[in-house]
PDB file of C-alpha atoms in Angstrom:
ATOM      1  CA  MET A   1       2.392  -4.933   9.578  1.00  0.00           C
ATOM      2  CA  LEU A   2       1.867  -3.772  13.219  1.00  0.00           C
ATOM      3  CA  SER A   3      -1.156  -6.116  15.111  1.00  0.00           C
ATOM      4  CA  ASP A   4      -2.846  -5.943  18.233  1.00  0.00           C
ATOM      5  CA  THR A   5      -5.527  -7.512  19.431  1.00  0.00           C
ATOM      6  CA  THR A   6      -8.272  -5.831  17.868  1.00  0.00           C
ATOM      7  CA  GLY A   7      -6.845  -4.980  14.435  1.00  0.00           C
ATOM      8  CA  SER A   8      -3.269  -4.327  12.552  1.00  0.00           C
ATOM      9  CA  TRP A   9      -2.183  -1.713  10.217  1.00  0.00           C
ATOM     10  CA  THR A  10      -0.383  -2.597   6.970  1.00  0.00           C
ATOM     11  CA  PRO A  11       1.766  -0.211   5.136  1.00  0.00           C
ATOM     12  CA  VAL A  12       0.351  -0.466   1.508  1.00  0.00           C
ATOM     13  CA  ALA A  13       2.260   2.239   0.009  1.00  0.00           C
ATOM     14  CA  LEU A  14       4.321   5.710  -0.116  1.00  0.00           C
ATOM     15  CA  SER A  15       3.264   9.070  -0.105  1.00  0.00           C
ATOM     16  CA  ALA A  16       4.829  10.024  -3.197  1.00  0.00           C
ATOM     17  CA  ASP A  17       3.951   7.102  -5.177  1.00  0.00           C
ATOM     18  CA  LEU A  18       0.172   8.459  -5.233  1.00  0.00           C
ATOM     19  CA  PRO A  19      -0.266  11.463  -6.323  1.00  0.00           C
ATOM     20  CA  LYS A  20      -3.576  13.260  -6.540  1.00  0.00           C
ATOM     21  CA  GLY A  21      -6.167  12.094  -8.761  1.00  0.00           C
ATOM     22  CA  THR A  22      -4.968   8.626  -9.086  1.00  0.00           C
ATOM     23  CA  VAL A  23      -6.066   4.983  -7.792  1.00  0.00           C
ATOM     24  CA  VAL A  24      -3.581   2.014  -7.815  1.00  0.00           C
ATOM     25  CA  PRO A  25      -4.112  -1.462  -6.598  1.00  0.00           C
ATOM     26  CA  ALA A  26      -2.895  -2.651  -2.994  1.00  0.00           C
ATOM     27  CA  ARG A  27      -2.846  -5.510  -0.953  1.00  0.00           C
ATOM     28  CA  THR A  28      -3.672  -6.260   2.768  1.00  0.00           C
ATOM     29  CA  PRO A  29      -4.380  -9.032   4.854  1.00  0.00           C
ATOM     30  CA  ALA A  30      -8.103  -9.043   3.945  1.00  0.00           C
ATOM     31  CA  GLY A  31      -7.388  -9.213   0.365  1.00  0.00           C
ATOM     32  CA  GLN A  32      -6.742  -6.504  -2.910  1.00  0.00           C
ATOM     33  CA  ILE A  33      -8.002  -2.747  -2.405  1.00  0.00           C
ATOM     34  CA  ALA A  34      -8.300   0.167  -4.341  1.00  0.00           C
ATOM     35  CA  LEU A  35      -6.387   3.054  -3.035  1.00  0.00           C
ATOM     36  CA  TRP A  36      -6.882   6.324  -4.176  1.00  0.00           C
ATOM     37  CA  ARG A  37      -6.103  10.246  -3.663  1.00  0.00           C
ATOM     38  CA  SER A  38      -8.769  12.729  -4.332  1.00  0.00           C
ATOM     39  CA  ARG A  39      -7.884  15.620  -6.091  1.00  0.00           C
ATOM     40  CA  SER A  40      -7.776  17.739  -2.948  1.00  0.00           C
ATOM     41  CA  GLY A  41      -5.216  15.229  -1.392  1.00  0.00           C
ATOM     42  CA  ARG A  42      -7.378  12.898   0.831  1.00  0.00           C
ATOM     43  CA  VAL A  43      -6.265   9.387   0.881  1.00  0.00           C
ATOM     44  CA  ALA A  44      -9.160   6.702   0.768  1.00  0.00           C
ATOM     45  CA  ALA A  45      -9.211   2.873   0.864  1.00  0.00           C
ATOM     46  CA  SER A  46     -11.780   0.822  -0.864  1.00  0.00           C
ATOM     47  CA  ALA A  47     -12.805  -2.449  -1.891  1.00  0.00           C
ATOM     48  CA  ASP A  48     -11.510  -3.011  -5.452  1.00  0.00           C
ATOM     49  CA  ARG A  49     -14.813  -4.289  -7.047  1.00  0.00           C
ATOM     50  CA  CYS A  50     -17.431  -2.325  -8.085  1.00  0.00           C
ATOM     51  CA  PRO A  51     -20.975  -3.056  -6.321  1.00  0.00           C
ATOM     52  CA  HIS A  52     -22.735  -2.746  -9.906  1.00  0.00           C
ATOM     53  CA  ARG A  53     -20.746  -5.717 -12.371  1.00  0.00           C
ATOM     54  CA  GLY A  54     -17.541  -6.634 -10.272  1.00  0.00           C
ATOM     55  CA  MET A  55     -15.116  -4.474 -12.291  1.00  0.00           C
ATOM     56  CA  ARG A  56     -11.999  -3.328 -10.372  1.00  0.00           C
ATOM     57  CA  LEU A  57     -11.962  -0.411  -9.246  1.00  0.00           C
ATOM     58  CA  SER A  58      -8.342   0.167  -9.417  1.00  0.00           C
ATOM     59  CA  HIS A  59      -8.899   0.183 -13.079  1.00  0.00           C
ATOM     60  CA  GLY A  60     -10.916   3.517 -12.667  1.00  0.00           C
ATOM     61  CA  PHE A  61     -10.056   6.874 -12.174  1.00  0.00           C
ATOM     62  CA  VAL A  62     -10.460   9.944  -9.391  1.00  0.00           C
ATOM     63  CA  ARG A  63     -12.594  12.554 -10.346  1.00  0.00           C
ATOM     64  CA  GLY A  64     -12.768  15.483  -8.333  1.00  0.00           C
ATOM     65  CA  GLU A  65     -13.479  13.555  -4.824  1.00  0.00           C
ATOM     66  CA  ALA A  66     -14.886  10.501  -5.978  1.00  0.00           C
ATOM     67  CA  LEU A  67     -13.527   7.033  -7.513  1.00  0.00           C
ATOM     68  CA  SER A  68     -15.580   5.714 -10.479  1.00  0.00           C
ATOM     69  CA  CYS A  69     -15.602   2.697 -12.135  1.00  0.00           C
ATOM     70  CA  ILE A  70     -14.316   2.310 -15.542  1.00  0.00           C
ATOM     71  CA  TYR A  71     -16.861  -0.245 -17.033  1.00  0.00           C
ATOM     72  CA  HIS A  72     -19.909   2.108 -16.307  1.00  0.00           C
ATOM     73  CA  GLY A  73     -19.138   4.887 -14.541  1.00  0.00           C
ATOM     74  CA  TRP A  74     -20.579   4.250 -11.190  1.00  0.00           C
ATOM     75  CA  SER A  75     -19.485   6.885  -8.763  1.00  0.00           C
ATOM     76  CA  TYR A  76     -18.306   6.661  -4.626  1.00  0.00           C
ATOM     77  CA  THR A  77     -17.150   8.990  -1.783  1.00  0.00           C
ATOM     78  CA  ARG A  78     -14.178   8.264   0.289  1.00  0.00           C
ATOM     79  CA  THR A  79     -16.812   6.596   2.668  1.00  0.00           C
ATOM     80  CA  GLY A  80     -18.680   4.181   0.191  1.00  0.00           C
ATOM     81  CA  THR A  81     -21.658   5.930  -0.366  1.00  0.00           C
ATOM     82  CA  CYS A  82     -22.359   5.732  -4.495  1.00  0.00           C
ATOM     83  CA  LEU A  83     -22.775   9.174  -5.453  1.00  0.00           C
ATOM     84  CA  ARG A  84     -23.852   9.066  -9.544  1.00  0.00           C
ATOM     85  CA  ILE A  85     -25.248   6.147 -11.753  1.00  0.00           C
ATOM     86  CA  PRO A  86     -24.340   7.956 -15.230  1.00  0.00           C
ATOM     87  CA  ALA A  87     -27.014   5.983 -16.862  1.00  0.00           C
ATOM     88  CA  HIS A  88     -29.617   7.508 -14.571  1.00  0.00           C
ATOM     89  CA  PRO A  89     -28.422  11.212 -14.042  1.00  0.00           C
ATOM     90  CA  GLY A  90     -31.994  11.917 -12.368  1.00  0.00           C
ATOM     91  CA  LEU A  91     -31.434   9.269  -9.618  1.00  0.00           C
ATOM     92  CA  THR A  92     -30.354   9.438  -6.150  1.00  0.00           C
ATOM     93  CA  PRO A  93     -28.561   5.889  -5.727  1.00  0.00           C
ATOM     94  CA  PRO A  94     -30.081   4.651  -2.820  1.00  0.00           C
ATOM     95  CA  GLU A  95     -27.861   3.988   0.519  1.00  0.00           C
ATOM     96  CA  THR A  96     -27.648   0.263   0.074  1.00  0.00           C
ATOM     97  CA  ILE A  97     -25.264   0.447  -2.809  1.00  0.00           C
ATOM     98  CA  ARG A  98     -21.833   1.307  -0.727  1.00  0.00           C
ATOM     99  CA  LEU A  99     -18.189  -0.028  -0.796  1.00  0.00           C
ATOM    100  CA  GLU A 100     -16.573  -1.522   2.065  1.00  0.00           C
ATOM    101  CA  THR A 101     -14.199   0.958   2.999  1.00  0.00           C
ATOM    102  CA  GLN A 102     -10.956   0.523   5.205  1.00  0.00           C
ATOM    103  CA  ARG A 103      -9.286   2.834   7.694  1.00  0.00           C
ATOM    104  CA  VAL A 104      -6.634   4.875   6.428  1.00  0.00           C
ATOM    105  CA  GLU A 105      -3.822   6.740   7.803  1.00  0.00           C
ATOM    106  CA  GLU A 106      -1.254   8.825   5.959  1.00  0.00           C
ATOM    107  CA  SER A 107       2.170   9.603   8.677  1.00  0.00           C
ATOM    108  CA  ASP A 108       5.569  10.061   7.776  1.00  0.00           C
ATOM    109  CA  GLY A 109       5.558   9.326   4.259  1.00  0.00           C
ATOM    110  CA  VAL A 110       3.489   6.318   4.725  1.00  0.00           C
ATOM    111  CA  ILE A 111       0.278   5.228   3.871  1.00  0.00           C
ATOM    112  CA  TRP A 112      -1.236   2.830   6.021  1.00  0.00           C
ATOM    113  CA  VAL A 113      -4.502   1.140   5.889  1.00  0.00           C
ATOM    114  CA  GLY A 114      -6.447  -0.535   9.007  1.00  0.00           C
ATOM    115  CA  ALA A 115      -7.835  -3.869   9.336  1.00  0.00           C
ATOM    116  CA  GLY A 116     -10.536  -4.617  11.936  1.00  0.00           C
ATOM    117  CA  GLN A 117     -10.439  -2.034  14.817  1.00  0.00           C
ATOM    118  CA  PRO A 118      -6.715  -0.965  15.726  1.00  0.00           C
ATOM    119  CA  VAL A 119      -6.929   0.713  19.113  1.00  0.00           C
ATOM    120  CA  ALA A 120      -3.634   2.716  18.482  1.00  0.00           C
ATOM    121  CA  GLY A 121      -2.639   4.093  15.186  1.00  0.00           C
ATOM    122  CA  PRO A 122       0.012   3.184  12.964  1.00  0.00           C
ATOM    123  CA  PRO A 123       3.860   3.084  13.992  1.00  0.00           C
ATOM    124  CA  ARG A 124       5.620   6.741  13.931  1.00  0.00           C
ATOM    125  CA  LEU A 125       8.618   6.658  11.814  1.00  0.00           C
ATOM    126  CA  GLU A 126      10.170   9.996  13.037  1.00  0.00           C
ATOM    127  CA  GLY A 127      13.820  10.833  11.986  1.00  0.00           C
ATOM    128  CA  LEU A 128      12.860   8.762   8.650  1.00  0.00           C
ATOM    129  CA  VAL A 129      12.072   9.346   5.361  1.00  0.00           C
ATOM    130  CA  PRO A 130      10.766   6.904   2.626  1.00  0.00           C
ATOM    131  CA  LEU A 131      13.084   6.228   0.165  1.00  0.00           C
ATOM    132  CA  ARG A 132      11.646   3.720  -2.413  1.00  0.00           C
ATOM    133  CA  SER A 133       9.494   0.968  -2.635  1.00  0.00           C
ATOM    134  CA  LEU A 134      10.347  -2.302  -4.779  1.00  0.00           C
ATOM    135  CA  VAL A 135       8.585  -5.808  -5.222  1.00  0.00           C
ATOM    136  CA  ALA A 136      10.512  -9.263  -4.202  1.00  0.00           C
ATOM    137  CA  ASP A 137       9.625 -12.459  -6.073  1.00  0.00           C
ATOM    138  CA  ALA A 138      10.291 -14.124  -2.611  1.00  0.00           C
ATOM    139  CA  ARG A 139       8.320 -14.896   0.522  1.00  0.00           C
ATOM    140  CA  THR A 140       8.900 -12.480   3.497  1.00  0.00           C
ATOM    141  CA  GLN A 141      10.474 -14.955   5.706  1.00  0.00           C
ATOM    142  CA  LEU A 142      13.211 -14.942   2.378  1.00  0.00           C
ATOM    143  CA  VAL A 143      13.879 -11.665   2.684  1.00  0.00           C
ATOM    144  CA  GLU A 144      14.137 -11.530   6.165  1.00  0.00           C
ATOM    145  CA  ALA A 145      16.505 -14.410   6.198  1.00  0.00           C
ATOM    146  CA  ALA A 146      18.701 -12.273   3.442  1.00  0.00           C
ATOM    147  CA  ALA A 147      19.007  -9.386   5.508  1.00  0.00           C
ATOM    148  CA  ASN A 148      19.852 -11.464   8.350  1.00  0.00           C
ATOM    149  CA  GLY A 149      16.929 -10.100  10.604  1.00  0.00           C
ATOM    150  CA  LYS A 150      13.217 -10.281  11.784  1.00  0.00           C
ATOM    151  CA  ALA A 151      10.480  -7.534  11.333  1.00  0.00           C
ATOM    152  CA  GLY A 152       9.017  -6.045  14.365  1.00  0.00           C
ATOM    153  CA  PRO A 153       6.099  -3.669  14.511  1.00  0.00           C
ATOM    154  CA  ASN A 154       8.514  -0.774  13.031  1.00  0.00           C
ATOM    155  CA  GLY A 155       9.834  -2.722  10.876  1.00  0.00           C
ATOM    156  CA  LEU A 156      13.125  -4.273  10.105  1.00  0.00           C
ATOM    157  CA  VAL A 157      16.373  -2.393  10.912  1.00  0.00           C
ATOM    158  CA  TRP A 158      18.615  -3.807   8.320  1.00  0.00           C
ATOM    159  CA  HIS A 159      22.937  -3.576   8.473  1.00  0.00           C
ATOM    160  CA  ALA A 160      23.677  -3.678   4.796  1.00  0.00           C
ATOM    161  CA  HIS A 161      26.480  -4.702   3.794  1.00  0.00           C
ATOM    162  CA  ASN A 162      28.181  -1.383   2.722  1.00  0.00           C
ATOM    163  CA  GLY A 163      27.770  -0.463   6.373  1.00  0.00           C
ATOM    164  CA  GLN A 164      24.391   1.483   5.941  1.00  0.00           C
ATOM    165  CA  THR A 165      22.043   1.071   8.852  1.00  0.00           C
ATOM    166  CA  ILE A 166      18.351   0.800   6.480  1.00  0.00           C
ATOM    167  CA  ARG A 167      14.587   0.342   7.614  1.00  0.00           C
ATOM    168  CA  LEU A 168      12.462  -1.769   6.097  1.00  0.00           C
ATOM    169  CA  LEU A 169       8.821  -2.194   6.091  1.00  0.00           C
ATOM    170  CA  LEU A 170       7.872  -5.702   4.522  1.00  0.00           C
ATOM    171  CA  VAL A 171       4.234  -6.676   3.604  1.00  0.00           C
ATOM    172  CA  PRO A 172       3.206 -10.134   1.895  1.00  0.00           C
ATOM    173  CA  GLN A 173       2.035 -10.169  -1.780  1.00  0.00           C
ATOM    174  CA  ASP A 174       0.151 -12.955  -3.910  1.00  0.00           C
ATOM    175  CA  ALA A 175       2.072 -15.379  -5.165  1.00  0.00           C
ATOM    176  CA  GLY A 176       5.028 -15.780  -2.740  1.00  0.00           C
ATOM    177  CA  GLN A 177       6.281 -11.801  -3.534  1.00  0.00           C
ATOM    178  CA  THR A 178       7.286  -9.089  -0.843  1.00  0.00           C
ATOM    179  CA  LEU A 179       6.340  -5.521  -1.156  1.00  0.00           C
ATOM    180  CA  ILE A 180       9.562  -3.754   0.587  1.00  0.00           C
ATOM    181  CA  HIS A 181       9.453  -0.269   1.660  1.00  0.00           C
ATOM    182  CA  VAL A 182      12.985   1.355   2.071  1.00  0.00           C
ATOM    183  CA  LEU A 183      13.439   3.803   4.740  1.00  0.00           C
ATOM    184  CA  LEU A 184      16.229   6.127   5.989  1.00  0.00           C
ATOM    185  CA  ASP A 185      17.503   8.939   8.249  1.00  0.00           C
ATOM    186  CA  LYS A 186      15.924  12.469   7.042  1.00  0.00           C
ATOM    187  CA  ASP A 187      19.378  13.485   7.257  1.00  0.00           C
ATOM    188  CA  SER A 188      20.783  11.100   4.394  1.00  0.00           C
ATOM    189  CA  SER A 189      23.046  12.559   1.965  1.00  0.00           C
ATOM    190  CA  LEU A 190      22.502  12.305  -1.868  1.00  0.00           C
ATOM    191  CA  ALA A 191      25.264   9.520  -1.704  1.00  0.00           C
ATOM    192  CA  ALA A 192      23.610   7.754   1.036  1.00  0.00           C
ATOM    193  CA  ARG A 193      20.316   7.538  -0.839  1.00  0.00           C
ATOM    194  CA  ILE A 194      21.665   6.488  -4.200  1.00  0.00           C
ATOM    195  CA  ALA A 195      24.189   3.689  -1.895  1.00  0.00           C
ATOM    196  CA  ALA A 196      20.966   2.317  -0.005  1.00  0.00           C
ATOM    197  CA  SER A 197      18.867   2.276  -3.105  1.00  0.00           C
ATOM    198  CA  ARG A 198      21.518  -0.247  -4.911  1.00  0.00           C
ATOM    199  CA  ALA A 199      21.755  -2.058  -1.660  1.00  0.00           C
ATOM    200  CA  SER A 200      18.404  -2.908  -1.538  1.00  0.00           C
ATOM    201  CA  GLU A 201      18.537  -4.135  -5.087  1.00  0.00           C
ATOM    202  CA  THR A 202      21.160  -6.706  -3.763  1.00  0.00           C
ATOM    203  CA  LEU A 203      18.916  -7.498  -1.252  1.00  0.00           C
ATOM    204  CA  ARG A 204      16.001  -8.429  -3.255  1.00  0.00           C
ATOM    205  CA  ARG A 205      18.484 -10.329  -5.669  1.00  0.00           C
ATOM    206  CA  MET A 206      19.605 -12.217  -2.562  1.00  0.00           C
ATOM    207  CA  ALA A 207      16.377 -13.094  -1.161  1.00  0.00           C
ATOM    208  CA  GLU A 208      14.922 -14.423  -4.994  1.00  0.00           C
ATOM    209  CA  ALA A 209      17.866 -16.132  -5.240  1.00  0.00           C
ATOM    210  CA  LEU A 210      17.045 -18.184  -1.882  1.00  0.00           C
ATOM    211  CA  GLN A 211      13.566 -18.982  -3.260  1.00  0.00           C
ATOM    212  CA  ALA A 212      15.058 -20.290  -6.347  1.00  0.00           C
ATOM    213  CA  LYS A 213      17.272 -22.236  -4.145  1.00  0.00           C
ATOM    214  CA  GLY A 214      14.166 -23.406  -2.489  1.00  0.00           C
ATOM    215  CA  LYS A 215      12.065 -24.427  -5.498  1.00  0.00           C
ATOM    216  CA  ALA A 216      15.084 -26.124  -7.110  1.00  0.00           C
ATOM    217  CA  SER A 217      15.553 -28.409  -4.030  1.00  0.00           C
TER     218      SER A 217
END
């Protein structure tokens, strides 16, 4: 996570994991959000509760350029405006019905969500391509310990046991978990990608073993 005195950026997902017309839950320092991509390909991030009855919008669906609640079908635009209330088709929803939204940017195959008012944009990861994401049942500090490194603004540079240099973006989750985004040099071969994927699985197991050891002691 990149932070400054005015706000922060969190790498919530990889672009490839959010196809057009889908919505998924994601976690930021401010809490859970609904992350969605419209049919035209634009990404949005909003509060994960419908103002109507509090249903999670990440359980909803995308229709065109709007996100709809699965409960009563209330629909919202990328800017949080309520677009439609199916039970009252002739009603123009009042402006007071709005979703809280967060700034979102997509670059280098990563989707970043801003908290607060970051002065600068998210880090650029030029020369790197996302490989995969995985969740470790271990705190972020233990993932860093397993990788023998410390995450900075541009992630953690991990020198894996197989000799590869791999970039990791670490995002703390609920219940002591960590979301790990794995990135490689863009010129990496298929064999290198497979090896890095396997190495990241090993890293996850190492971090989880450290967490289990801490709970047992």
